[in-house]
């Protein structure tokens, strides 16, 4: 009934569209998405101008997006158009290093069920803020010289603010997803904060760890110390910027975390060789590192440190599979759970010590030389 009721209301606009050369398919789309003058479904249109006033021509110029009838669904039944060749079941998810942070996963069945068929970024040329504007119905570049916009805001989409890229012009306030403050203390209970006075030999009492948006486990480590006004000594720059935490343990002794610095913004571009956690910060074994990120009081040199809050587990890698778990590990010896075997008492097994146990060529030749000498001596004795 609503179809026929809306026909007289929509006839005038449709006639105007037909005069402009639009196909009957667009007329049908117009009818399908308007009831009693109200827009009921999403339509993504492609335009030739930056104001999204003049529709483009060709296949997929208007694309319908039907949200799946599920609670909090981010699955859409999509017609031909943006990232869809015919008819697709697309699920919106998040992923790092994909521009906007939004990824389209295609599934063979309705409600995005079955085995995922493909996975592509929604728009690699957009930042997360650009994607947010797109979902809010603003006119947005397609990346190939055209423009696109929804007919109304998209209510159902994931929050990819952590994974999406950040434009330099958006400012430092949005460049970082989170900030953690590491305070130095004098005591092992982290109750007495260290104060930098005019006579202090250690210049720092607080560092800020900043978590970048748009690149997973990309961080800054910057001095945020509060110093006595009478402290006049030149402060040595100890900041470590634009580095990524990654998993690895080349000598078998580390806590599993390596640090790699990058020259490009947000951990991009050319990178330096990865170094051990202990070489850049302070030696910590696996369990000490876990306490550190959990916001507990841990040793750091001759003092102790504690964060103002526990870290979100998504902000650092889980490298427990790479970590030294028994014996003399960097940051403290670890004892395995009792299994009936005797405690570990061997030497530190590193590539160097393992190499030293292999006999050299000289050591291998010596016994043969000694045997030949004995034989020669015996022959000489008999002949004499």
Short mmCIF file of C-alpha atoms in Angstrom, two decimals:
data_model
loop_
_atom_site.label_atom_id
_atom_site.label_comp_id
_atom_site.label_asym_id
_atom_site.label_seq_id
_atom_site.Cartn_x
_atom_site.Cartn_y
_atom_site.Cartn_z
CA UNK A 1 0.00 0.00 0.00
CA UNK A 2 2.81 2.38 0.83
CA UNK A 3 4.25 1.86 -2.66
CA UNK A 4 1.13 3.24 -4.34
CA UNK A 5 0.62 5.92 -1.74
CA UNK A 6 4.08 7.31 -2.32
CA UNK A 7 3.87 7.23 -6.11
CA UNK A 8 2.02 10.54 -6.58
CA UNK A 9 4.33 12.24 -4.10
CA UNK A 10 7.47 10.97 -5.81
CA UNK A 11 6.26 11.37 -9.39
CA UNK A 12 7.40 14.95 -9.90
CA UNK A 13 10.98 14.36 -8.75
CA UNK A 14 11.11 11.18 -10.84
CA UNK A 15 9.97 12.99 -13.93
CA UNK A 16 12.68 15.55 -13.38
CA UNK A 17 15.21 12.74 -13.04
CA UNK A 18 14.00 11.14 -16.24
CA UNK A 19 14.30 14.44 -18.08
CA UNK A 20 17.90 14.62 -16.89
CA UNK A 21 18.66 11.29 -18.57
CA UNK A 22 18.73 8.98 -15.51
CA UNK A 23 17.92 5.32 -16.01
CA UNK A 24 14.81 3.56 -14.76
CA UNK A 25 17.04 1.71 -12.28
CA UNK A 26 17.66 4.97 -10.45
CA UNK A 27 13.93 5.67 -10.39
CA UNK A 28 13.30 2.27 -8.80
CA UNK A 29 16.03 2.93 -6.24
CA UNK A 30 14.38 6.24 -5.43
CA UNK A 31 11.03 4.50 -4.82
CA UNK A 32 12.59 1.71 -2.75
CA UNK A 33 14.30 4.10 -0.37
CA UNK A 34 11.46 6.61 0.21
CA UNK A 35 8.21 5.93 2.06
CA UNK A 36 5.86 8.79 2.88
CA UNK A 37 8.66 11.19 2.09
CA UNK A 38 11.05 9.56 4.63
CA UNK A 39 14.38 7.97 3.72
CA UNK A 40 14.33 4.44 5.15
CA UNK A 41 17.47 2.79 3.74
CA UNK A 42 21.03 3.78 3.01
CA UNK A 43 22.07 4.73 -0.50
CA UNK A 44 25.65 5.55 -1.41
CA UNK A 45 25.87 7.79 -4.48
CA UNK A 46 28.85 8.72 -6.63
CA UNK A 47 29.28 12.30 -7.83
CA UNK A 48 31.55 14.25 -10.15
CA UNK A 49 31.85 17.39 -8.00
CA UNK A 50 33.21 18.11 -4.51
CA UNK A 51 29.80 19.39 -3.36
CA UNK A 52 28.12 16.07 -4.27
CA UNK A 53 25.48 17.84 -6.38
CA UNK A 54 25.94 16.25 -9.83
CA UNK A 55 25.58 12.47 -10.04
CA UNK A 56 28.13 10.52 -12.01
CA UNK A 57 27.08 8.10 -14.77
CA UNK A 58 27.77 4.43 -15.32
CA UNK A 59 27.35 1.21 -13.36
CA UNK A 60 27.15 1.44 -9.59
CA UNK A 61 26.48 5.17 -9.48
CA UNK A 62 24.01 4.51 -6.66
CA UNK A 63 24.53 1.63 -4.26
CA UNK A 64 22.05 0.36 -1.69
CA UNK A 65 23.22 -0.68 1.78
CA UNK A 66 20.75 -2.86 3.74
CA UNK A 67 21.87 -3.53 7.29
CA UNK A 68 21.40 -7.11 8.50
CA UNK A 69 18.49 -7.55 10.93
CA UNK A 70 20.76 -8.32 13.88
CA UNK A 71 21.42 -6.39 17.07
CA UNK A 72 24.39 -4.00 16.72
CA UNK A 73 25.04 -5.44 13.27
CA UNK A 74 27.82 -4.11 11.05
CA UNK A 75 26.88 -6.51 8.22
CA UNK A 76 25.35 -5.04 5.07
CA UNK A 77 23.69 -6.46 1.97
CA UNK A 78 25.26 -4.22 -0.68
CA UNK A 79 24.45 -3.82 -4.39
CA UNK A 80 26.93 -3.13 -7.19
CA UNK A 81 29.14 -0.13 -6.56
CA UNK A 82 31.92 0.71 -4.11
CA UNK A 83 34.05 -2.42 -3.54
CA UNK A 84 31.25 -4.70 -4.82
CA UNK A 85 30.98 -6.17 -8.31
CA UNK A 86 27.39 -7.40 -8.15
CA UNK A 87 25.77 -8.15 -4.79
CA UNK A 88 27.81 -8.61 -1.64
CA UNK A 89 27.43 -9.40 2.04
CA UNK A 90 29.96 -7.03 3.58
CA UNK A 91 31.00 -6.79 7.22
CA UNK A 92 32.75 -3.67 8.54
CA UNK A 93 35.76 -4.42 10.77
CA UNK A 94 38.97 -2.65 11.85
CA UNK A 95 42.60 -3.21 10.93
CA UNK A 96 45.87 -1.28 11.19
CA UNK A 97 47.73 0.12 8.17
CA UNK A 98 44.58 0.37 6.04
CA UNK A 99 44.22 4.16 5.84
CA UNK A 100 40.84 4.80 7.42
CA UNK A 101 41.21 1.73 9.64
CA UNK A 102 37.94 0.30 8.26
CA UNK A 103 38.05 -3.01 6.39
CA UNK A 104 35.33 -4.70 4.32
CA UNK A 105 35.06 -8.47 4.76
CA UNK A 106 32.95 -10.32 2.20
CA UNK A 107 30.95 -13.42 3.13
CA UNK A 108 28.96 -15.84 0.97
CA UNK A 109 25.79 -15.91 3.10
CA UNK A 110 23.35 -13.39 4.50
CA UNK A 111 24.14 -11.88 7.93
CA UNK A 112 27.81 -12.31 6.97
CA UNK A 113 27.86 -16.00 7.78
CA UNK A 114 30.13 -18.68 6.36
CA UNK A 115 33.83 -18.51 5.52
CA UNK A 116 35.21 -15.09 4.70
CA UNK A 117 35.88 -14.77 0.95
CA UNK A 118 37.91 -11.56 0.74
CA UNK A 119 39.13 -8.66 2.84
CA UNK A 120 39.91 -5.18 1.48
CA UNK A 121 40.30 -1.69 2.99
CA UNK A 122 37.29 0.58 2.72
CA UNK A 123 39.38 3.61 1.74
CA UNK A 124 43.19 3.65 2.03
CA UNK A 125 43.28 7.32 1.04
CA UNK A 126 41.24 8.39 4.09
CA UNK A 127 42.16 8.91 7.73
CA UNK A 128 39.83 7.74 10.49
CA UNK A 129 38.42 11.25 10.73
CA UNK A 130 37.78 11.15 6.99
CA UNK A 131 35.97 7.82 7.38
CA UNK A 132 33.92 9.25 10.24
CA UNK A 133 32.88 12.19 8.07
CA UNK A 134 31.98 9.69 5.33
CA UNK A 135 29.77 7.70 7.71
CA UNK A 136 28.12 10.94 8.83
CA UNK A 137 26.98 11.60 5.27
CA UNK A 138 29.53 14.20 4.22
CA UNK A 139 30.78 14.49 0.65
CA UNK A 140 33.98 12.43 0.51
CA UNK A 141 36.64 11.82 -2.19
CA UNK A 142 36.60 8.31 -3.65
CA UNK A 143 40.35 8.39 -4.30
CA UNK A 144 40.03 8.29 -8.11
CA UNK A 145 38.87 11.81 -8.82
CA UNK A 146 35.19 11.32 -7.99
CA UNK A 147 33.19 11.92 -4.79
CA UNK A 148 30.66 9.95 -2.77
CA UNK A 149 28.16 10.46 0.01
CA UNK A 150 25.43 8.58 1.84
CA UNK A 151 21.87 9.88 1.76
CA UNK A 152 21.85 9.85 5.58
CA UNK A 153 24.30 9.09 8.43
CA UNK A 154 25.36 5.47 8.91
CA UNK A 155 24.34 4.52 12.43
CA UNK A 156 25.94 1.07 12.48
CA UNK A 157 29.71 1.03 11.99
CA UNK A 158 32.74 -0.01 14.12
CA UNK A 159 34.91 2.42 16.04
CA UNK A 160 38.26 2.20 14.24
CA UNK A 161 39.78 5.30 15.81
CA UNK A 162 42.74 3.29 17.13
CA UNK A 163 43.52 1.62 13.79
CA UNK A 164 42.79 4.55 11.47
CA UNK A 165 45.48 6.93 10.26
CA UNK A 166 45.79 10.47 11.57
CA UNK A 167 46.53 13.46 9.37
CA UNK A 168 49.25 15.86 10.54
CA UNK A 169 46.80 18.74 10.31
CA UNK A 170 44.47 17.08 12.80
CA UNK A 171 46.84 18.00 15.64
CA UNK A 172 48.63 16.18 18.45
CA UNK A 173 45.48 15.77 20.51
CA UNK A 174 44.17 13.12 18.13
CA UNK A 175 47.56 11.71 17.04
CA UNK A 176 47.73 9.47 20.11
CA UNK A 177 45.23 6.92 21.29
CA UNK A 178 46.46 6.84 24.88
CA UNK A 179 49.10 8.23 27.25
CA UNK A 180 50.67 6.45 30.22
CA UNK A 181 52.84 8.22 32.83
CA UNK A 182 55.72 6.29 34.41
CA UNK A 183 56.74 7.77 37.79
CA UNK A 184 60.06 7.08 39.53
CA UNK A 185 60.04 6.20 43.25
CA UNK A 186 62.63 5.83 45.99
CA UNK A 187 61.04 2.79 47.65
CA UNK A 188 60.04 -0.68 46.44
CA UNK A 189 56.40 -0.03 47.34
CA UNK A 190 56.24 3.03 45.07
CA UNK A 191 54.90 5.29 47.82
CA UNK A 192 57.67 7.89 47.95
CA UNK A 193 58.05 9.68 44.56
CA UNK A 194 61.56 10.68 43.56
CA UNK A 195 62.08 14.46 43.52
CA UNK A 196 64.52 16.19 41.18
CA UNK A 197 66.14 18.85 43.37
CA UNK A 198 68.94 21.34 42.75
CA UNK A 199 71.48 18.77 43.95
CA UNK A 200 70.07 15.69 42.17
CA UNK A 201 72.44 13.69 40.02
CA UNK A 202 69.58 11.83 38.28
CA UNK A 203 67.66 14.31 36.16
CA UNK A 204 64.36 12.52 35.57
CA UNK A 205 61.38 11.45 37.66
CA UNK A 206 58.61 10.89 35.11
CA UNK A 207 58.22 9.71 31.51
CA UNK A 208 55.21 9.77 29.23
CA UNK A 209 54.57 6.74 27.01
CA UNK A 210 52.36 7.79 24.09
CA UNK A 211 50.48 5.26 21.97
CA UNK A 212 50.05 6.30 18.33
CA UNK A 213 46.86 5.82 16.37
CA UNK A 214 47.06 4.14 12.99
CA UNK A 215 50.02 1.83 13.66
CA UNK A 216 49.88 -1.00 16.16
CA UNK A 217 52.33 -0.88 19.08
CA UNK A 218 53.92 2.35 17.83
CA UNK A 219 55.05 4.53 20.75
CA UNK A 220 56.88 7.60 21.99
CA UNK A 221 58.85 7.65 25.27
CA UNK A 222 59.32 11.29 26.30
CA UNK A 223 60.60 13.12 29.36
CA UNK A 224 57.74 14.53 31.48
CA UNK A 225 59.76 15.19 34.64
CA UNK A 226 58.85 17.77 37.26
CA UNK A 227 62.04 19.47 38.44
CA UNK A 228 62.84 21.88 41.25
CA UNK A 229 62.92 25.50 40.00
CA UNK A 230 66.49 25.72 41.36
CA UNK A 231 67.63 22.82 39.18
CA UNK A 232 69.90 24.55 36.65
CA UNK A 233 71.89 21.73 35.09
CA UNK A 234 71.48 21.10 31.37
CA UNK A 235 68.99 18.27 30.85
CA UNK A 236 70.19 15.53 28.53
CA UNK A 237 67.59 14.57 25.92
CA UNK A 238 66.60 10.99 26.70
CA UNK A 239 63.47 10.79 24.56
CA UNK A 240 62.88 7.77 22.35
CA UNK A 241 60.39 8.66 19.63
CA UNK A 242 58.58 6.77 16.91
CA UNK A 243 59.47 3.21 17.86
CA UNK A 244 57.56 -0.04 17.54
CA UNK A 245 57.45 -2.92 20.01
CA UNK A 246 57.76 -6.30 18.31
CA UNK A 247 58.41 -9.90 19.30
CA UNK A 248 61.78 -11.64 19.05
CA UNK A 249 64.55 -13.14 21.18
CA UNK A 250 67.73 -13.60 19.21
CA UNK A 251 69.95 -14.86 22.04
CA UNK A 252 67.28 -16.73 23.99
CA UNK A 253 67.80 -14.63 27.13
CA UNK A 254 65.43 -11.70 26.60
CA UNK A 255 61.84 -11.07 27.66
CA UNK A 256 60.68 -11.53 24.06
CA UNK A 257 60.20 -7.83 23.29
CA UNK A 258 62.36 -6.01 20.74
CA UNK A 259 62.35 -2.29 19.97
CA UNK A 260 62.66 -0.93 16.44
CA UNK A 261 62.93 2.80 15.66
CA UNK A 262 61.51 4.27 12.45
CA UNK A 263 62.40 7.38 10.48
CA UNK A 264 58.97 7.87 8.90
CA UNK A 265 56.02 9.23 10.84
CA UNK A 266 53.90 6.83 12.90
CA UNK A 267 56.43 3.99 12.61
CA UNK A 268 56.63 4.06 8.83
CA UNK A 269 59.43 4.31 6.29
CA UNK A 270 63.01 3.19 6.88
CA UNK A 271 63.64 1.47 10.20
CA UNK A 272 66.73 0.79 12.24
CA UNK A 273 67.81 -2.64 13.40
CA UNK A 274 65.74 -3.98 16.27
CA UNK A 275 67.40 -3.91 19.70
CA UNK A 276 66.67 -5.77 22.91
CA UNK A 277 64.36 -4.20 25.49
CA UNK A 278 67.22 -4.37 28.01
CA UNK A 279 69.54 -2.32 25.78
CA UNK A 280 67.17 0.63 25.44
CA UNK A 281 65.28 0.63 28.73
CA UNK A 282 66.04 -1.66 31.69
CA UNK A 283 66.53 -5.45 31.95
CA UNK A 284 63.24 -7.17 32.83
CA UNK A 285 62.39 -10.83 32.64
CA UNK A 286 59.03 -12.04 31.35
CA UNK A 287 57.11 -11.76 34.63
CA UNK A 288 58.65 -8.46 35.63
CA UNK A 289 57.63 -7.01 32.26
CA UNK A 290 54.06 -8.24 32.77
CA UNK A 291 53.94 -6.52 36.16
CA UNK A 292 55.36 -3.38 34.55
CA UNK A 293 52.56 -3.13 31.97
CA UNK A 294 49.97 -4.08 34.61
CA UNK A 295 50.83 -0.90 36.50
CA UNK A 296 52.64 -2.55 39.40
CA UNK A 297 55.77 -1.31 41.16
CA UNK A 298 58.95 -2.76 39.58
CA UNK A 299 62.68 -2.10 39.84
CA UNK A 300 64.33 0.26 37.36
CA UNK A 301 68.06 0.70 37.99
CA UNK A 302 68.61 1.92 41.55
CA UNK A 303 64.99 3.09 41.81
CA UNK A 304 61.50 1.82 41.16
CA UNK A 305 58.81 2.80 38.66
CA UNK A 306 55.06 2.51 38.36
CA UNK A 307 52.52 3.67 35.77
CA UNK A 308 49.56 5.85 36.64
CA UNK A 309 47.27 3.06 35.32
CA UNK A 310 47.51 -0.43 33.84
CA UNK A 311 48.09 -0.61 30.09
CA UNK A 312 45.42 -1.69 27.67
CA UNK A 313 46.61 -5.11 26.47
CA UNK A 314 46.06 -3.99 22.85
CA UNK A 315 48.76 -1.33 23.24
CA UNK A 316 51.72 -3.74 23.55
CA UNK A 317 52.49 -7.13 21.99
CA UNK A 318 52.13 -10.44 23.81
CA UNK A 319 55.62 -11.86 23.33
CA UNK A 320 55.44 -14.54 26.03
CA UNK A 321 56.03 -17.26 23.44
CA UNK A 322 59.38 -15.66 22.56
CA UNK A 323 60.54 -15.00 26.11
CA UNK A 324 63.18 -16.78 28.14
CA UNK A 325 61.18 -18.79 30.70
CA UNK A 326 63.76 -20.65 32.75
CA UNK A 327 67.34 -20.42 33.90
CA UNK A 328 69.44 -17.28 33.82
CA UNK A 329 67.23 -14.91 31.83
CA UNK A 330 67.94 -11.24 31.27
CA UNK A 331 66.36 -9.35 34.15
CA UNK A 332 66.54 -12.20 36.64
CA UNK A 333 66.72 -15.98 36.83
CA UNK A 334 63.43 -17.87 36.32
CA UNK A 335 62.72 -21.23 37.89
CA UNK A 336 60.35 -23.54 36.03
CA UNK A 337 57.52 -25.23 37.91
CA UNK A 338 58.68 -28.44 39.62
CA UNK A 339 58.30 -31.44 37.30
CA UNK A 340 60.42 -33.97 39.16
CA UNK A 341 63.61 -32.93 37.42
CA UNK A 342 66.54 -31.31 39.18
CA UNK A 343 66.84 -27.47 39.14
CA UNK A 344 68.64 -25.81 36.27
CA UNK A 345 72.35 -25.54 37.06
CA UNK A 346 74.00 -25.31 33.62
CA UNK A 347 75.78 -22.37 32.10
CA UNK A 348 74.04 -19.64 30.11
CA UNK A 349 73.31 -21.12 26.71
CA UNK A 350 74.01 -18.39 24.19
CA UNK A 351 75.22 -18.73 20.59
CA UNK A 352 78.69 -17.73 21.80
CA UNK A 353 78.98 -20.34 24.54
CA UNK A 354 77.52 -22.98 22.26
CA UNK A 355 80.13 -22.15 19.64
CA UNK A 356 82.89 -22.42 22.24
CA UNK A 357 81.95 -26.05 22.94
CA UNK A 358 82.65 -27.04 19.33
CA UNK A 359 86.28 -28.28 18.92
CA UNK A 360 88.46 -26.29 16.58
CA UNK A 361 90.40 -27.86 13.73
CA UNK A 362 93.60 -27.49 15.72
CA UNK A 363 92.08 -29.35 18.66
CA UNK A 364 90.93 -32.14 16.38
CA UNK A 365 94.36 -32.57 14.74
CA UNK A 366 96.37 -32.76 17.97
CA UNK A 367 95.45 -36.38 18.93
CA UNK A 368 96.39 -37.64 15.47
CA UNK A 369 99.72 -35.81 15.61
CA UNK A 370 100.44 -37.30 19.03
CA UNK A 371 99.69 -40.83 17.79
CA UNK A 372 102.02 -40.43 14.79
CA UNK A 373 104.77 -39.19 17.08
CA UNK A 374 104.40 -42.25 19.32
CA UNK A 375 104.54 -44.62 16.35
CA UNK A 376 107.64 -42.91 15.02
CA UNK A 377 109.27 -43.13 18.44
CA UNK A 378 108.54 -46.87 18.65
CA UNK A 379 110.02 -47.54 15.19
CA UNK A 380 113.14 -45.56 16.08
CA UNK A 381 113.55 -47.51 19.34
CA UNK A 382 113.44 -50.87 17.55
CA UNK A 383 115.90 -49.82 14.87
CA UNK A 384 118.32 -48.59 17.47
#
